Amino acid sequence: MPELPEVETTVRGIEPWLKGSRVTRVVVREPRLRWPVPATVQAATGQTVKRVRRRAKYILVDFENGSLLIHLGMSGSLRVLTEQANLRKHDHFDIEMEQCMIRYNDPRRFGTLLWLEPPAEAHPLLSALGPEPLSNDFHGEYLYASSRSRKVAVKNFIMDGKVVVGVGNIYVSEALFMAGIHPARAAGRVSRARYRGLAEAIRDVLGRAIREGGTTLRDFSGSGGEPGYFAQNLLVYGRAGQPCFQCSNPVRQKVIGQRSSFYCITCQH
DNA sequence: AAATTCTCCTGAAGGC
DNA sequence: TGCCTTCAGGAGAATT
């Protein structure tokens, strides 16, 4: 499940192949994704890529008069192909360039391909998003201020894209453990000092994952291309029943906000 | 407004 | 071994 670090790694991987190059063709062979891929994506044909960037977990391919928006959903991935390659099951679309092609594969079809008229930031999917977790706008004070009177579990609060973007189920579990905060605690009942620690933990865990993804990222072309986001050793996520690295008590697993949460009842309060 | 539930889909894992 | 069931999960939409 691609989280922010993998999306970032993907962006860095494909940008050198796309930037300054022209789209020669967009082939949509299986339009059934999160939303049906609209015919308007053909607007990219013939245009030159100005840049490739990430906002939350969205990939934006910017052109002079619009942007392609790509989301990897749960199971999406992009590959750069420089020569003919057989189609695989769940290959949804290709963006053909002068020197290569970007091929999107997504078994579970939770991903997205849309065409956005400028300014892209005004699009409903992007306009209400919170700050980037690695930006200067994101810090403990911000979390503290925006969580007052909020009763939702702090875990759900952090996963809310209007609060901060791109912190998914895996990394929120990791960051809460690092900060010693119980995931089910009401967001409004977390102290300023602990929010400082949490913001720091989020920044740390995402930053590390991106750096590790960057090291496993080589040329991003060919068959492999899978960003190595799981290279990171996880402290609690997926470790139910195994000893906590800090106190050796078994890690608990419980569903909070419809999603599995992993935490240590001794170390997190 | 805020919180909760529903929804999309398929591969993997578990049960017998 | 193999078939059937269950479940996970990003995030917008719908509902309470």
XYZ file of C-alpha atoms (C1' of nucleotides) in Angstrom:
301
model
C 0.000 0.000 0.000
C 1.767 3.064 -1.208
C 2.234 5.639 1.517
C 3.713 9.076 1.091
C 7.359 7.923 0.954
C 6.670 5.593 -1.933
C 4.751 8.235 -3.793
C 7.652 10.618 -3.297
C 10.067 7.946 -4.462
C 7.909 7.313 -7.506
C 7.838 11.011 -8.348
C 11.606 11.279 -8.081
C 11.956 8.127 -10.138
C 9.792 9.194 -13.052
C 10.512 12.912 -13.196
C 13.877 12.559 -14.993
C 12.114 10.521 -17.667
C 9.237 12.929 -18.140
C 10.453 16.458 -17.570
C 11.020 18.354 -20.793
C 9.693 15.479 -22.856
C 6.552 15.393 -24.946
C 3.579 13.064 -24.571
C 3.021 11.276 -27.848
C 0.017 9.206 -26.846
C -2.138 8.286 -23.873
C -3.543 4.766 -24.037
C -6.317 3.856 -21.627
C -7.166 0.204 -21.953
C -8.966 -0.334 -18.641
C -10.651 2.889 -17.525
C -12.291 1.401 -14.445
C -10.433 2.943 -11.527
C -11.635 4.900 -8.475
C -13.446 7.055 -10.977
C -13.703 6.142 -14.650
C -10.711 7.624 -16.454
C -12.185 10.586 -18.367
C -11.567 11.232 -22.057
C -10.131 14.620 -21.065
C -6.799 12.975 -20.154
C -6.139 13.047 -23.896
C -5.503 16.762 -23.460
C -1.976 15.790 -22.424
C -1.183 14.433 -25.874
C 1.336 16.552 -27.726
C 2.227 18.576 -24.662
C 5.591 18.885 -22.940
C 5.952 18.012 -19.259
C 6.985 21.022 -17.236
C 7.505 19.173 -13.999
C 6.386 16.229 -11.891
C 5.505 16.823 -8.274
C 3.693 15.347 -5.292
C 0.893 16.816 -3.192
C -0.289 14.530 -0.395
C -0.291 11.129 -2.118
C -1.241 12.594 -5.461
C 1.243 12.672 -8.315
C 0.876 15.743 -10.517
C 2.311 15.883 -13.992
C 2.215 19.541 -14.958
C 1.835 20.861 -18.496
C 1.414 24.350 -19.840
C -2.368 24.219 -19.803
C -3.253 21.574 -17.247
C -2.079 18.640 -15.164
C -2.476 14.912 -15.057
C -3.347 13.749 -11.553
C -2.386 10.196 -10.628
C -3.154 8.415 -7.370
C -1.788 4.941 -6.683
C -4.634 3.979 -4.366
C -3.991 0.748 -2.517
C -2.160 -1.277 -5.071
C -1.146 0.994 -7.927
C 2.361 1.265 -9.324
C 4.088 3.042 -12.181
C 6.855 1.599 -14.295
C 9.093 3.268 -16.807
C 9.486 1.176 -19.933
C 12.073 1.872 -22.583
C 11.264 -1.046 -24.825
C 8.359 -3.293 -25.729
C 6.979 -5.160 -22.740
C 4.158 -7.656 -22.588
C 0.980 -6.448 -20.995
C 0.336 -7.707 -17.521
C -2.918 -8.304 -15.787
C -4.320 -5.014 -14.416
C -2.254 -2.722 -16.659
C -4.695 0.179 -16.883
C -3.032 2.897 -18.924
C 0.158 4.033 -20.623
C 1.521 7.526 -20.989
C 3.738 7.302 -24.041
C 6.611 9.738 -24.319
C 9.199 10.335 -27.001
C 11.806 8.106 -25.380
C 9.853 5.898 -22.992
C 6.458 5.054 -21.627
C 4.937 5.165 -18.168
C 2.721 2.161 -17.499
C 0.236 2.044 -14.639
C -0.772 -1.232 -12.992
C -3.415 -1.507 -10.291
C -5.094 -4.799 -9.281
C -7.539 -3.279 -6.822
C -8.514 -0.290 -8.911
C -8.512 2.216 -6.083
C -6.209 4.462 -8.063
C -6.953 7.539 -10.136
C -6.112 9.218 -13.415
C -7.671 12.620 -14.058
C -7.014 15.721 -16.110
C -7.027 18.973 -14.128
C -7.532 22.387 -15.643
C -5.303 25.068 -14.155
C -4.869 25.991 -11.460
C -4.572 22.400 -10.286
C -4.650 23.456 -6.637
C -8.222 24.666 -7.092
C -9.453 21.174 -7.859
C -11.763 19.791 -5.128
C -9.403 16.894 -4.460
C -6.575 19.304 -3.657
C -8.152 22.499 -2.423
C -9.009 21.415 1.122
C -5.837 19.508 1.960
C -3.853 20.193 5.103
C -0.118 20.929 5.230
C 2.589 18.598 4.016
C 4.101 16.734 6.974
C 7.624 17.586 5.835
C 6.914 21.284 5.369
C 7.591 24.088 7.823
C 3.854 24.616 8.237
C 3.644 21.337 10.077
C 4.700 21.273 13.712
C 3.534 20.418 17.213
C 1.967 23.787 17.851
C -0.152 23.435 14.751
C -1.390 19.990 15.807
C -2.096 21.214 19.304
C -4.002 24.283 18.136
C -6.110 22.424 15.579
C -6.998 19.552 17.900
C -8.617 21.533 20.725
C -12.070 20.153 21.528
C -11.670 17.364 19.021
C -12.926 14.067 20.428
C -11.837 11.840 17.591
C -9.028 9.379 18.327
C -5.640 10.979 17.784
C -4.863 8.265 15.269
C -7.841 9.217 13.104
C -7.064 12.880 13.599
C -3.601 12.446 12.130
C -4.923 10.339 9.269
C -7.399 13.086 8.337
C -6.085 14.767 5.208
C -7.541 18.085 6.258
C -5.240 18.041 9.303
C -2.069 16.761 7.677
C -1.678 14.863 4.428
C -0.023 11.613 3.569
C 0.263 9.937 6.961
C -1.328 6.542 6.397
C -2.184 3.647 8.653
C 1.336 2.252 8.852
C 3.251 5.408 9.604
C 0.733 6.836 12.044
C 1.096 3.663 14.107
C 4.863 3.992 14.042
C 4.856 7.682 14.907
C 2.405 7.251 17.793
C 4.615 4.555 19.238
C 7.695 6.711 18.942
C 5.873 9.558 20.636
C 4.438 7.327 23.382
C 0.834 8.241 22.600
C -2.012 5.741 22.722
C -3.766 5.718 19.332
C -7.268 5.781 20.806
C -6.665 8.845 22.987
C -8.916 11.751 22.108
C -7.068 14.252 19.924
C -8.107 17.077 22.209
C -6.573 15.302 25.205
C -3.026 15.265 23.914
C -0.690 17.827 25.420
C 1.265 20.451 23.540
C 4.537 18.778 24.507
C 3.366 15.415 23.233
C 2.186 16.923 19.962
C 5.644 18.367 19.525
C 7.039 14.880 19.917
C 4.455 13.453 17.560
C 5.127 15.994 14.822
C 8.818 15.240 15.186
C 8.181 11.494 14.996
C 6.058 11.854 11.865
C 8.709 13.963 10.198
C 11.396 11.513 11.254
C 9.683 8.310 10.154
C 8.589 9.709 6.785
C 11.931 11.327 6.139
C 13.795 8.137 6.871
C 11.504 6.104 4.640
C 12.028 8.534 1.774
C 15.794 8.411 2.193
C 15.731 4.634 2.216
C 13.444 4.598 -0.802
C 15.905 6.893 -2.482
C 18.769 4.532 -1.878
C 16.955 1.543 -3.320
C 15.844 3.654 -6.250
C 18.248 3.235 -9.119
C 17.040 4.009 -12.607
C 13.397 3.190 -12.013
C 13.122 1.597 -15.434
C 12.668 -1.988 -16.445
C 10.630 -4.536 -14.605
C 11.486 -4.008 -10.964
C 10.915 -0.396 -10.156
C 9.303 -1.155 -6.825
C 10.276 1.558 -4.384
C 11.804 -0.020 -1.319
C 9.537 1.532 1.230
C 9.325 -1.605 3.295
C 13.057 -1.680 3.723
C 12.340 0.210 6.886
C 12.045 -1.974 9.953
C 8.729 -1.313 11.593
C 8.520 -0.912 15.366
C 4.905 -1.910 15.964
C 2.992 -2.171 12.713
C 2.202 -5.801 11.905
C 3.882 -7.000 15.086
C 0.814 -8.080 17.072
C 1.773 -10.459 19.866
C 5.481 -9.873 19.414
C 7.523 -8.192 22.143
C 7.653 -4.421 22.232
C 11.173 -3.277 21.370
C 11.080 -0.930 24.334
C 9.538 -2.967 27.159
C 9.137 -6.514 25.797
C 5.416 -6.683 26.512
C 3.384 -8.015 23.586
C 2.292 -5.497 20.970
C -1.492 -5.172 20.840
C -3.646 -5.007 17.765
C -7.039 -3.368 17.784
C -9.311 -1.792 15.198
C -9.545 1.954 15.705
C -11.510 3.939 13.192
C -12.102 0.927 10.930
C -8.390 0.283 10.619
C -5.982 -2.029 12.391
C -3.869 -0.291 14.975
C -0.753 -1.657 16.603
C 0.515 -0.279 19.886
C 2.050 -1.069 23.249
C -0.179 -0.507 26.262
C 2.833 -0.050 28.493
C 4.683 2.494 26.413
C 1.756 4.410 24.955
C -0.722 6.458 26.979
C -19.208 20.947 12.355
C -17.723 16.629 13.687
C -17.815 11.824 13.833
C -19.003 7.492 11.869
C -20.179 4.322 8.296
C -20.188 2.852 3.609
C -18.045 1.968 -0.724
C -15.036 0.606 -4.441
C -11.844 -4.159 -5.635
C -8.827 -8.289 -5.689
C -5.044 -10.908 -3.780
C -3.490 -13.069 0.205
C -4.295 -15.637 4.160
C -6.885 -18.697 6.977
C -10.041 -22.624 7.759
C -11.497 -27.165 6.980
C -4.390 -30.300 -2.407
C -8.060 -27.293 -3.108
C -12.081 -24.715 -2.515
C -14.587 -21.316 0.158
C -14.603 -17.450 3.343
C -12.671 -13.522 5.412
C -10.137 -9.465 5.458
C -7.221 -5.435 4.487
C -6.978 -0.864 3.014
C -6.940 5.117 0.700
C -10.014 8.249 0.972
C -14.152 10.395 -0.984
C -19.187 10.117 -0.309
C -23.024 9.430 2.362
C -25.126 9.311 6.736
C -25.893 10.284 11.506
